Amino acid sequence: MKNINFGLGIAIIFILSAVVTAYTFYELELTNSYSANFFTNVFKHVTGTTDIGDIKKFSSEDDFKNYLEKSKEYRSYGADGAEKTLMKGEIAMTYTMTNDSAGATGEMTQGRFSETNVQVAGIDEPDIVKTDGKEIYFSREGYYYWDQFNFETAKMIMPPQNNGGTSLIKAFPPADLALDVKIGQNGQLLLSKNILVIFNGEKIYGYDVSDSKSPKEKWNVELKEQNYVIGARLYNEKIYLTTKKRINNNNPCYLEPLSFNGKSLKISCLDIYRPTIDIPADVIFTAFIINAKSGNVENNVSFVGSSESSIFYMSENAIYITYPFYQDLVKFTYNFFNEKWKDLISALTLNKIKKLIDYDISPASKMTELGIITERFLNSLDNDEKLRVENELQNRMADYYKNNIRDLQGTGLVKIGLDKFEISANGSIPGTLLNQFSLDEYKGNLRAATTIGEGYFGMFSGFSGSRETINDVYVLDKDLNITGSVKDLGIQEKIYSVRFLEDKGYVVTFRETDPFYVLDLFDPNKPELAGELKIPGYSAYLHPITKDKILGIGREGSQVKISLFDVKDPEKPTEKSKYVLNEYWSEILDNHHAFLMDEKQEVFFLPGSQGGYIFSYKGDQLKLVKAVSDISAKRAIYINDYLYIIGDNKIVVLNEIDWTRVSKLDL
């Protein structure tokens, strides 16, 4: 009999505690392997009903160790997130940037040229291709594969035909297309005037490429102690770099994240920030400002956090860091019992659970105690009552979950001002973010789009008969206080793409159809749902053609779908044109850097598994004007009126006037 009682007690606790474990797996599903998720779980472990507290520096090494000891118990609430690779998975939200050089341009004079498709104009992001209108800088990854014959001793093997490296290619005029030189290092690239920055594993190199035929290494930064680059931006010739390092619990201090130009940077425990409340801290993050010209570190800030998934977004004014948090499950249980189960549970048992909330023990220990308290209560019931209690639990928990879904999971926000490079605000919102485009700063306000409830994988659907998810958009002021919201978008769906454009917001949710929502965000205190459109499939990437035309690239069935939305009337958005491509995938679905738009020619480029595609959107109609089949297309750039399609092993140049091939270079 005791085993039956204990089993029901454990079932009650499992329903609650499994929420957290399920949420971890959800993060891995929703934020796919291309996610460029930069600073992770930084400062606040927030719950829906508690204050997020403040931050402060550690007072001593012992203070650091004591904090880490406590945080070990919090880690039992969920597994670590997957390691993320640099820049993967950030979906672009801004117009394609162009650069027009000064002075008149002739037919064979380099004039306008494209830049990497980035989220915020003027803030560059690392990618495998850069150009200055004269040279193309192309980094090719070495090919690795796992030895599939012995998984126990699996190792990475690099085929000799491609050892990676970064190629400097004379690009203009197209007739002179030629390889100038190849640098041995490969990786994501940034270009700051004549300095080419290469993120190459444990080292970051700065090359002077003034002489494209003879680049010279000018500086390097070496990562120390298993530090890894998780994010970078280039803004006003400064590199904003973030690294993370797994905490050594036995010897956490001091921290030596990197050396630059032969000088080691050491950070004391007393210079590392932490929240005033405990979080599952297992890594130290350090953000740097690095001078792109000299490689010198000009500023840095370090803080403890969690290795679970987070989002990094940078505006011209600030860096925003997000991290997931979970409700205090003991408090959640008490609130449920107190509000919905008070007629079924004894006052003595309820009071014991209430006292347990304030015990100075770990969350894991609290859950153990909660199980014991619940078991003792169930032992006092006869079999008939236990059966009734079990059924009442299922039904009442489903209702309680629906009404309190926003309190069970949320996202903490930290704002770092670029002027002083210090924390200027923090806050929180319900739900979880998809990617960097779930965040956007406009006129001092932050807009955020979240999905709520998806993390539980239908845990409560057995009670309610449906898989409950909702989607919200929040507006926050400069201090990260919520000023307004639009709630309950796409019931039982999740967000697949977001774009904010000035005082408008565009959100795509999906489960079976593609609701395309238009939001009016003109009044930060009263954002509103303006209109919506439901069509088959979904858009994973949104790009503004103009303020009134939005391009959506996604999937319909097993094929790539392109949609052109007219949002001139926000209350009645329409799909002006649609094209279904005979491709099952495009890198644009996961990586915004693969997208290129040429506003002058009114075309855009889309890479596929079978080649590269150029579409026209003239006259509000999508038309495939050129397909290039004999290339494993990765990126495209334009210089003047020439489009360069860049593949793994070749570059093909097209004349944008008649789309004829004018040049080719085998790599």
C-alpha positions as MATLAB code, in Angstrom:
seq = 'MKNINFGLGIAIIFILSAVVTAYTFYELELTNSYSANFFTNVFKHVTGTTDIGDIKKFSSEDDFKNYLEKSKEYRSYGADGAEKTLMKGEIAMTYTMTNDSAGATGEMTQGRFSETNVQVAGIDEPDIVKTDGKEIYFSREGYYYWDQFNFETAKMIMPPQNNGGTSLIKAFPPADLALDVKIGQNGQLLLSKNILVIFNGEKIYGYDVSDSKSPKEKWNVELKEQNYVIGARLYNEKIYLTTKKRINNNNPCYLEPLSFNGKSLKISCLDIYRPTIDIPADVIFTAFIINAKSGNVENNVSFVGSSESSIFYMSENAIYITYPFYQDLVKFTYNFFNEKWKDLISALTLNKIKKLIDYDISPASKMTELGIITERFLNSLDNDEKLRVENELQNRMADYYKNNIRDLQGTGLVKIGLDKFEISANGSIPGTLLNQFSLDEYKGNLRAATTIGEGYFGMFSGFSGSRETINDVYVLDKDLNITGSVKDLGIQEKIYSVRFLEDKGYVVTFRETDPFYVLDLFDPNKPELAGELKIPGYSAYLHPITKDKILGIGREGSQVKISLFDVKDPEKPTEKSKYVLNEYWSEILDNHHAFLMDEKQEVFFLPGSQGGYIFSYKGDQLKLVKAVSDISAKRAIYINDYLYIIGDNKIVVLNEIDWTRVSKLDL';
ca = [
       0.000    0.000    0.000;
       2.845    2.351    0.845;
       4.369    1.835   -2.600;
       1.070    2.835   -4.232;
       0.862    5.958   -2.115;
       4.461    6.827   -2.771;
       3.947    6.288   -6.490;
       1.108    8.801   -6.604;
       3.179   11.263   -4.607;
       6.043   10.893   -7.026;
       3.607   11.273   -9.929;
       2.508   14.638   -8.569;
       6.093   15.806   -8.205;
       7.079   14.359  -11.560;
       4.381   16.317  -13.347;
       5.925   19.489  -11.998;
       9.620   18.709  -12.090;
       9.551   17.141  -15.562;
       8.476   20.522  -16.885;
      12.038   21.746  -16.499;
      13.667   18.764  -18.161;
      11.238   18.966  -21.074;
      12.000   22.652  -21.426;
      15.689   21.898  -21.944;
      14.928   19.575  -24.856;
      12.579   22.194  -26.277;
      15.408   24.690  -26.423;
      17.401   22.256  -28.527;
      14.422   21.774  -30.860;
      13.392   25.405  -31.215;
      16.911   26.853  -31.360;
      18.377   24.561  -33.997;
      22.031   23.627  -34.561;
      22.626   26.844  -36.543;
      21.688   29.102  -33.775;
      24.186   31.846  -33.120;
      23.260   32.180  -29.600;
      25.742   34.485  -28.067;
      25.880   35.381  -24.267;
      24.177   32.572  -22.226;
      22.191   32.706  -18.905;
      24.016   35.658  -17.524;
      22.720   37.432  -14.462;
      19.249   36.640  -13.154;
      17.456   33.426  -12.211;
      13.942   34.812  -12.415;
      10.565   33.356  -11.566;
       7.205   34.652  -12.623;
       6.411   35.923   -9.139;
       9.776   36.947   -7.670;
      11.929   40.002   -8.144;
      14.914   39.440  -10.389;
      17.175   41.094   -7.850;
      20.373   42.909   -8.635;
      23.939   42.062   -9.535;
      27.191   42.561   -7.689;
      30.814   41.482   -7.796;
      32.138   38.614   -5.733;
      33.712   39.812   -2.494;
      36.376   37.097   -2.329;
      37.459   33.765   -3.756;
      35.608   32.016   -0.920;
      32.477   33.960   -1.831;
      32.893   32.702   -5.398;
      33.348   29.082   -4.288;
      30.367   29.214   -1.939;
      28.193   30.608   -4.704;
      29.281   27.857   -7.077;
      28.607   25.194   -4.468;
      25.023   26.380   -4.124;
      24.566   26.687   -7.859;
      25.449   23.001   -8.326;
      22.094   22.059   -6.877;
      20.253   24.407   -9.221;
      21.856   22.694  -12.184;
      19.918   19.540  -11.382;
      16.827   21.342  -12.690;
      17.917   20.939  -16.282;
      20.621   19.738  -18.625;
      23.198   21.930  -20.266;
      22.389   23.298  -23.698;
      24.343   22.289  -26.759;
      27.490   24.164  -27.659;
      26.760   26.704  -30.380;
      28.995   27.629  -33.263;
      29.862   31.181  -34.110;
      27.167   33.141  -35.884;
      25.000   30.213  -36.908;
      21.281   30.733  -37.017;
      20.765   34.466  -36.640;
      18.039   35.380  -39.135;
      18.412   38.812  -40.710;
      15.844   41.561  -40.310;
      17.173   44.609  -42.131;
      17.522   45.870  -45.647;
      20.538   44.573  -47.542;
      23.331   47.047  -47.021;
      25.116   48.654  -49.928;
      28.206   50.785  -50.111;
      28.545   53.533  -52.684;
      32.043   54.913  -53.083;
      32.568   58.608  -53.584;
      33.062   60.103  -57.006;
      31.839   59.225  -60.481;
      31.925   55.637  -61.670;
      32.492   54.368  -65.179;
      31.650   51.043  -66.717;
      34.718   49.313  -65.302;
      35.142   51.463  -62.200;
      34.227   49.850  -58.900;
      31.271   51.688  -57.396;
      28.465   50.147  -55.395;
      28.948   46.785  -53.725;
      27.003   44.625  -51.329;
      27.791   43.911  -47.716;
      26.874   41.021  -45.452;
      23.168   40.846  -44.730;
      23.021   41.814  -41.054;
      20.365   42.537  -38.469;
      21.277   46.148  -37.731;
      22.638   48.404  -40.475;
      26.173   49.501  -39.655;
      26.842   46.646  -37.214;
      28.655   43.905  -39.095;
      28.458   40.211  -38.289;
      31.052   37.513  -39.040;
      30.469   35.429  -42.146;
      32.461   33.314  -44.588;
      32.440   35.978  -47.345;
      33.368   39.666  -47.277;
      34.109   42.181  -50.022;
      35.362   45.740  -50.276;
      34.266   46.082  -53.892;
      37.702   45.170  -55.183;
      38.572   41.908  -53.460;
      36.477   38.958  -52.369;
      37.554   37.364  -49.097;
      36.249   33.804  -48.951;
      36.877   31.371  -46.134;
      36.339   27.700  -46.854;
      35.903   25.228  -44.040;
      37.962   22.062  -44.170;
      35.843   18.994  -44.772;
      35.534   16.694  -41.777;
      33.622   13.477  -41.353;
      33.198   10.891  -38.628;
      34.747    7.447  -39.027;
      31.486    5.534  -39.349;
      33.000    2.072  -38.957;
      33.934    2.369  -35.299;
      31.803    4.751  -33.289;
      33.666    3.984  -30.060;
      36.875    5.385  -31.504;
      35.271    7.851  -33.897;
      37.596   10.630  -34.925;
      37.558   13.565  -37.287;
      39.350   13.096  -40.584;
      40.083   15.853  -43.066;
      40.222   14.810  -46.720;
      43.316   16.145  -48.467;
      41.354   17.816  -51.274;
      40.190   20.714  -49.066;
      42.310   21.952  -46.206;
      40.276   25.085  -45.726;
      41.900   28.494  -45.718;
      40.885   32.002  -46.720;
      41.201   33.077  -50.340;
      41.842   36.671  -51.409;
      40.370   37.033  -54.885;
      40.715   39.954  -57.268;
      37.070   40.549  -58.110;
      36.820   43.651  -60.258;
      36.644   44.020  -63.171;
      35.160   40.553  -63.785;
      37.494   39.943  -66.723;
      40.430   40.052  -64.294;
      38.876   37.621  -61.798;
      41.798   35.759  -60.237;
      43.100   34.278  -57.016;
      45.612   36.670  -55.470;
      46.722   34.627  -52.484;
      45.503   32.141  -49.915;
      45.862   32.538  -46.147;
      46.261   29.296  -44.220;
      43.737   30.195  -41.528;
      40.019   29.823  -42.119;
      36.918   30.751  -40.167;
      34.254   33.429  -39.900;
      35.433   36.823  -41.201;
      35.103   40.498  -40.376;
      36.538   43.302  -42.502;
      37.415   46.636  -40.905;
      38.904   48.895  -43.570;
      42.201   47.178  -44.468;
      42.129   44.704  -41.549;
      40.733   41.234  -42.240;
      39.755   39.451  -39.023;
      39.640   35.641  -39.040;
      38.030   33.694  -36.193;
      40.035   30.476  -36.301;
      39.264   28.157  -33.417;
      41.400   29.123  -30.445;
      42.928   32.107  -32.222;
      41.666   35.298  -33.798;
      43.905   36.841  -36.433;
      44.078   40.372  -37.757;
      45.634   40.625  -41.235;
      46.630   43.810  -43.015;
      45.303   43.281  -46.538;
      46.313   46.663  -47.964;
      48.444   44.674  -50.404;
      46.049   41.933  -51.448;
      48.843   39.848  -52.917;
      50.877   39.946  -49.722;
      48.681   40.066  -46.595;
      50.571   40.406  -43.325;
      49.524   39.224  -39.900;
      49.290   42.368  -37.775;
      47.925   40.979  -34.521;
      46.411   37.906  -32.955;
      44.321   37.051  -29.941;
      44.755   33.631  -28.350;
      41.983   32.121  -26.265;
      43.129   30.515  -23.021;
      41.909   27.828  -20.645;
      39.289   26.292  -22.911;
      37.608   29.602  -23.636;
      35.413   29.613  -26.722;
      34.151   32.434  -28.913;
      30.357   32.500  -28.891;
      29.628   35.861  -30.494;
      31.146   38.859  -32.244;
      30.130   42.135  -33.869;
      32.035   44.907  -35.632;
      30.929   48.468  -34.970;
      32.909   51.674  -35.569;
      36.158   49.717  -36.003;
      35.652   47.973  -32.655;
      35.115   44.237  -32.282;
      32.568   43.287  -29.630;
      33.623   39.772  -28.678;
      32.194   37.327  -26.164;
      33.796   34.165  -24.831;
      32.716   31.527  -22.370;
      34.627   29.085  -20.188;
      33.454   26.169  -18.101;
      34.000   27.008  -14.435;
      36.683   25.058  -12.582;
      34.903   24.551   -9.266;
      38.115   23.608   -7.459;
      40.099   26.583   -8.698;
      37.732   29.174  -10.200;
      40.037   32.186   -9.866;
      41.718   33.922  -11.344;
      40.329   33.961  -14.882;
      42.659   34.208  -17.868;
      40.364   34.257  -20.907;
      42.853   35.346  -23.557;
      46.125   36.979  -24.474;
      46.479   39.714  -27.072;
      49.684   40.642  -28.821;
      51.634   38.543  -26.330;
      50.026   40.112  -23.242;
      47.888   37.933  -21.002;
      44.632   39.334  -19.626;
      43.957   38.207  -16.052;
      40.660   38.817  -14.277;
      40.312   38.570  -10.515;
      37.351   36.957   -8.742;
      36.592   40.401   -7.364;
      35.980   41.661  -10.921;
      33.425   38.988  -11.844;
      29.720   39.772  -11.507;
      26.986   37.505  -10.213;
      23.276   37.814   -9.457;
      22.248   38.453   -5.873;
      20.145   35.283   -6.042;
      21.358   31.819   -6.987;
      21.291   30.574  -10.585;
      22.611   27.315  -12.097;
      25.997   28.907  -12.874;
      28.467   26.658  -14.662;
      30.309   29.027  -17.038;
      31.994   32.414  -16.958;
      31.248   34.809  -19.793;
      33.576   37.638  -20.701;
      32.662   40.410  -23.121;
      35.441   42.454  -24.710;
      35.902   45.521  -26.838;
      38.873   44.904  -29.143;
      40.423   47.543  -31.365;
      40.204   46.079  -34.862;
      43.279   47.959  -36.038;
      45.670   47.053  -33.220;
      44.123   43.979  -31.607;
      44.330   45.593  -28.172;
      41.619   44.896  -25.600;
      40.092   48.235  -24.609;
      37.429   47.089  -22.150;
      35.955   43.923  -20.699;
      33.337   42.665  -18.256;
      32.927   39.149  -16.813;
      29.992   37.395  -15.209;
      28.824   33.933  -14.236;
      25.998   32.268  -16.080;
      24.590   29.017  -17.387;
      25.534   27.123  -20.516;
      21.903   26.754  -21.562;
      20.598   28.527  -24.647;
      20.391   32.305  -24.832;
      19.991   35.046  -27.407;
      22.369   37.916  -28.199;
      21.139   41.093  -29.877;
      23.084   44.301  -30.433;
      21.732   47.706  -31.399;
      23.641   50.936  -31.892;
      23.122   51.696  -28.210;
      23.328   48.463  -26.285;
      23.893   44.744  -26.144;
      20.962   42.659  -24.942;
      21.554   39.254  -23.409;
      18.787   36.790  -22.633;
      18.583   33.556  -20.684;
      15.771   31.143  -19.772;
      14.463   30.756  -16.239;
      12.126   28.357  -14.524;
       9.461   28.873  -11.893;
      10.253   27.807   -8.323;
       8.502   24.443   -8.523;
       7.851   24.236   -4.787;
       6.164   27.627   -4.905;
       4.275   26.636   -8.053;
       3.075   23.465   -6.293;
       2.036   25.388   -3.192;
       0.109   27.934   -5.251;
      -1.651   25.135   -7.115;
      -2.586   23.308   -3.911;
      -3.651   26.533   -2.204;
      -5.794   27.765   -5.096;
      -7.140   24.564   -6.651;
      -6.639   21.727   -4.180;
      -7.425   23.309   -0.845;
     -10.545   21.195   -0.417;
      -8.551   17.994   -0.969;
      -5.406   18.591    1.074;
      -5.110   19.022    4.818;
      -4.305   22.434    6.271;
      -1.325   20.909    8.080;
       0.160   19.562    4.834;
      -0.447   22.834    3.022;
       1.283   24.762    5.795;
       4.312   22.447    5.635;
       4.659   23.095    1.903;
       4.364   26.848    2.482;
       7.204   26.732    5.030;
       9.298   24.655    2.642;
       9.413   27.569    0.180;
      11.647   29.572    2.522;
      13.982   26.736    3.576;
      17.649   27.528    2.966;
      18.308   24.338    1.026;
      18.826   23.532   -2.620;
      15.915   23.214   -5.066;
      16.672   19.508   -5.481;
      16.477   18.999   -1.711;
      13.240   20.984   -1.600;
      11.714   18.711   -4.224;
      12.739   15.669   -2.181;
      11.105   17.164    0.900;
       8.013   18.009   -1.116;
       7.757   14.369   -2.184;
       7.997   13.213    1.431;
       5.334   15.677    2.586;
       3.007   14.650   -0.232;
       3.591   10.943    0.401;
       2.707   11.312    4.070;
      -0.504   13.075    3.143;
      -1.467   10.348    0.670;
      -0.724    7.652    3.249;
      -3.488    9.124    5.361;
      -6.113    8.515    2.651;
      -8.097    5.366    1.972;
      -8.064    3.808   -1.486;
     -11.339    5.356   -2.599;
     -10.192    8.842   -1.661;
      -6.815    8.343   -3.323;
      -8.538    7.419   -6.574;
     -10.695   10.529   -6.384;
      -7.679   12.708   -5.543;
      -5.728   11.363   -8.515;
      -8.490   12.196  -10.986;
      -9.097   15.602   -9.456;
      -5.369   16.310   -9.706;
      -5.320   15.661  -13.428;
      -8.270   17.875  -14.228;
      -7.456   20.728  -11.886;
      -3.783   20.793  -12.875;
      -4.758   21.190  -16.532;
      -6.899   24.219  -15.730;
      -4.281   25.703  -13.431;
      -1.592   25.247  -16.068;
      -3.665   27.084  -18.676;
      -4.272   30.003  -16.343;
      -0.686   30.223  -15.092;
       1.278   29.226  -18.160;
       3.129   32.555  -18.305;
       4.496   32.079  -14.780;
       6.066   28.699  -15.427;
       8.755   29.669  -17.928;
      10.279   32.963  -18.913;
      13.238   34.888  -20.263;
      15.533   37.169  -18.313;
      16.974   40.225  -20.064;
      20.225   42.080  -19.408;
      21.156   45.334  -21.131;
      24.783   46.481  -21.483;
      25.178   50.070  -22.621;
      27.853   50.547  -25.260;
      28.853   53.998  -24.020;
      30.277   52.806  -20.686;
      30.245   49.076  -21.449;
      28.492   48.266  -18.215;
      25.115   46.876  -17.229;
      22.434   49.546  -17.490;
      19.170   47.604  -17.002;
      17.634   44.184  -16.455;
      14.150   42.713  -16.666;
      12.117   39.664  -17.637;
       9.296   38.506  -19.908;
       7.189   35.323  -20.057;
       8.101   32.630  -22.577;
      11.148   31.877  -24.694;
      12.702   33.562  -27.729;
      13.307   31.993  -31.137;
      16.437   33.851  -32.262;
      18.028   37.309  -32.377;
      15.169   38.661  -34.483;
      12.797   38.063  -31.622;
      14.386   41.233  -30.202;
      14.506   44.730  -31.649;
      15.234   48.180  -30.240;
      13.358   51.174  -31.640;
      13.261   54.687  -30.196;
      14.582   53.493  -26.855;
      12.067   50.668  -26.508;
      12.796   46.961  -26.796;
      10.302   44.708  -28.567;
      10.361   40.962  -27.851;
       8.374   38.048  -29.312;
       8.055   34.860  -27.263;
       6.482   31.408  -27.406;
       4.996   30.111  -24.159;
       4.249   26.499  -23.264;
       5.896   24.671  -26.157;
       8.646   23.413  -23.871;
       6.420   20.984  -22.090;
       5.878   18.742  -25.128;
       2.205   18.322  -24.370;
       2.870   17.234  -20.784;
      -0.520   18.553  -19.785;
      -2.225   17.599  -23.035;
      -3.242   14.301  -21.476;
      -5.329   16.324  -19.042;
      -6.777   18.923  -21.380;
      -6.851   17.066  -24.703;
      -4.689   19.623  -26.527;
      -1.117   20.846  -26.704;
      -1.259   24.284  -25.175;
       1.052   26.961  -26.571;
       0.598   30.690  -26.991;
       2.708   33.500  -28.423;
       3.145   37.031  -27.097;
       4.884   40.248  -28.151;
       6.088   42.593  -25.398;
       7.280   46.199  -25.478;
       9.758   47.280  -22.787;
      11.107   50.716  -21.926;
      14.775   51.717  -21.559;
      14.817   50.238  -18.048;
      13.367   46.952  -19.360;
      10.004   47.395  -17.697;
       7.065   46.019  -19.712;
       4.922   48.886  -21.014;
       2.565   46.958  -23.293;
       1.909   43.614  -24.953;
      -0.011   41.735  -27.623;
      -0.952   38.306  -26.285;
      -2.351   34.959  -27.406;
      -1.129   34.893  -31.007;
      -1.314   31.492  -32.692;
      -2.939   29.331  -30.025;
      -1.396   25.816  -30.081;
       1.308   27.071  -32.461;
       4.848   28.387  -32.047;
       6.794   31.249  -33.587;
       8.796   30.405  -36.720;
       9.945   33.891  -37.717;
       9.797   37.494  -36.541;
      10.618   40.843  -38.045;
      10.312   44.281  -36.524;
      10.415   47.228  -38.904;
      10.142   50.663  -37.320;
       6.679   50.871  -35.692;
       5.446   47.598  -37.183;
       6.009   43.996  -36.225;
       5.560   40.837  -38.295;
       5.224   37.420  -36.695;
       4.769   34.007  -38.300;
       3.477   31.117  -36.204;
       2.958   27.591  -37.456;
       1.542   24.196  -36.631;
      -0.468   23.277  -39.719;
      -1.033   26.654  -41.435;
       1.030   29.842  -41.523;
      -0.636   32.722  -39.687;
       1.177   35.903  -40.748;
       0.470   38.565  -38.118;
       0.869   42.326  -38.549;
       1.347   44.301  -35.324;
       0.904   48.024  -34.788;
       3.629   49.077  -32.329;
       3.284   52.840  -32.756;
       2.187   53.303  -29.133;
       4.636   51.407  -26.867;
       2.026   51.437  -24.119;
      -0.699   49.977  -26.302;
       0.631   47.698  -29.051;
      -2.120   46.075  -31.077;
      -2.742   43.230  -33.486;
      -3.589   45.013  -36.743;
      -4.306   42.095  -39.060;
      -3.497   38.517  -39.999;
      -3.341   36.190  -42.978;
      -3.509   32.381  -42.938;
      -1.852   30.455  -45.764;
      -0.334   26.959  -46.181;
       3.219   26.314  -45.012;
       5.351   28.727  -43.035;
       8.008   31.418  -43.422;
      11.247   30.813  -41.521;
      12.840   34.046  -42.694;
      11.286   37.470  -43.274;
      12.941   40.290  -45.206;
      11.532   43.751  -45.961;
      11.552   44.620  -49.648;
      10.030   48.007  -48.793;
       8.041   49.240  -45.811;
       4.915   47.845  -47.465;
       6.332   44.634  -48.970;
       7.684   41.748  -46.896;
       9.418   38.719  -48.373;
       8.951   35.377  -46.635;
      11.148   32.343  -47.303;
      10.156   29.041  -45.747;
       8.606   25.714  -46.602;
       5.355   24.312  -47.902;
       5.245   20.567  -47.553;
       8.698   19.306  -48.496;
       9.651   22.229  -50.745;
      11.049   25.719  -50.317;
       8.351   28.385  -50.599;
       8.805   32.103  -51.282;
       5.978   34.539  -50.521;
       5.644   38.260  -51.181;
       3.345   39.910  -48.639;
       1.648   43.267  -49.155;
       1.230   45.004  -45.780;
       0.246   48.465  -46.996;
      -3.089   47.940  -45.278;
      -1.977   46.432  -41.935;
      -5.507   45.232  -41.230;
      -5.680   43.228  -44.460;
      -2.281   41.762  -45.374;
      -2.255   39.805  -48.632;
       0.043   37.349  -50.372;
       0.735   39.170  -53.642;
       2.871   36.437  -55.157;
       4.117   32.958  -54.345;
       6.782   30.643  -55.776;
       7.414   27.024  -54.753;
      10.978   26.018  -55.560;
      11.977   22.447  -56.404;
      14.326   22.398  -53.425;
      13.893   20.763  -50.050;
      16.150   23.237  -48.247;
      17.978   26.548  -48.491;
      20.590   27.843  -46.076;
      18.520   31.015  -45.770;
      16.060   29.047  -43.633;
      18.781   28.821  -40.980;
      21.277   31.561  -41.772;
      20.398   35.087  -42.857;
      23.904   35.704  -44.202;
      23.088   33.481  -47.190;
      20.499   36.015  -48.405;
      21.329   38.856  -50.797;
      19.033   41.530  -52.202;
      19.960   44.046  -54.893;
      17.467   46.895  -54.601;
      18.672   48.594  -57.779;
      17.975   45.529  -59.929;
      14.966   44.472  -57.817;
      16.289   40.944  -57.406;
      17.382   38.652  -54.612;
      19.624   35.585  -54.421;
      18.747   32.279  -52.811;
      21.169   29.323  -52.509;
      19.787   25.801  -52.762;
      21.057   22.246  -52.686;
      21.058   22.072  -56.506;
      22.519   25.494  -57.278;
      21.899   29.210  -56.960;
      18.691   31.092  -57.835;
      18.053   34.738  -58.707;
      14.488   35.994  -58.343;
      12.952   39.254  -59.500;
      10.217   40.945  -57.487;
       9.408   43.668  -60.024;
       5.752   44.585  -60.292;
       5.001   42.681  -57.086;
       5.506   39.386  -58.906;
       8.066   36.728  -58.032;
       9.883   35.511  -61.125;
      12.861   33.173  -61.400;
      15.164   35.063  -63.774;
      18.266   32.883  -63.502;
      19.285   29.496  -62.131;
      22.919   28.402  -61.960;
      23.133   24.632  -61.666;
      26.808   23.734  -61.810;
      27.845   25.256  -58.493;
      27.473   24.397  -54.834;
      26.277   27.907  -54.072;
      27.119   29.354  -50.662;
      26.854   33.124  -51.016;
      26.431   35.891  -53.556;
      27.683   39.475  -53.692;
      27.321   42.242  -56.236;
      29.814   44.815  -57.462;
      28.318   47.446  -59.740;
      25.949   45.471  -61.992;
      27.709   42.129  -61.696;
      26.521   39.316  -59.469;
      29.178   36.956  -58.108;
      27.868   33.544  -57.038;
      30.381   31.956  -54.692;
      30.515   28.193  -54.279;
      32.783   25.721  -52.555;
      34.985   25.239  -55.594;
      34.226   28.034  -58.032;
      32.919   31.553  -58.553;
      30.511   32.374  -61.378;
      29.949   36.000  -62.436;
      26.689   37.116  -64.056;
      25.874   40.349  -65.838;
      22.789   41.681  -64.056;
      21.552   43.414  -67.196;
      20.943   40.253  -69.260;
      21.987   37.513  -66.770;
      24.665   36.093  -69.051;
      27.809   34.531  -67.634;
      30.775   36.824  -68.044;
      33.474   35.139  -65.978;
      34.352   32.094  -63.917;
      37.101   31.152  -61.491;
      37.874   27.632  -60.313;
      39.024   27.508  -56.722;
];
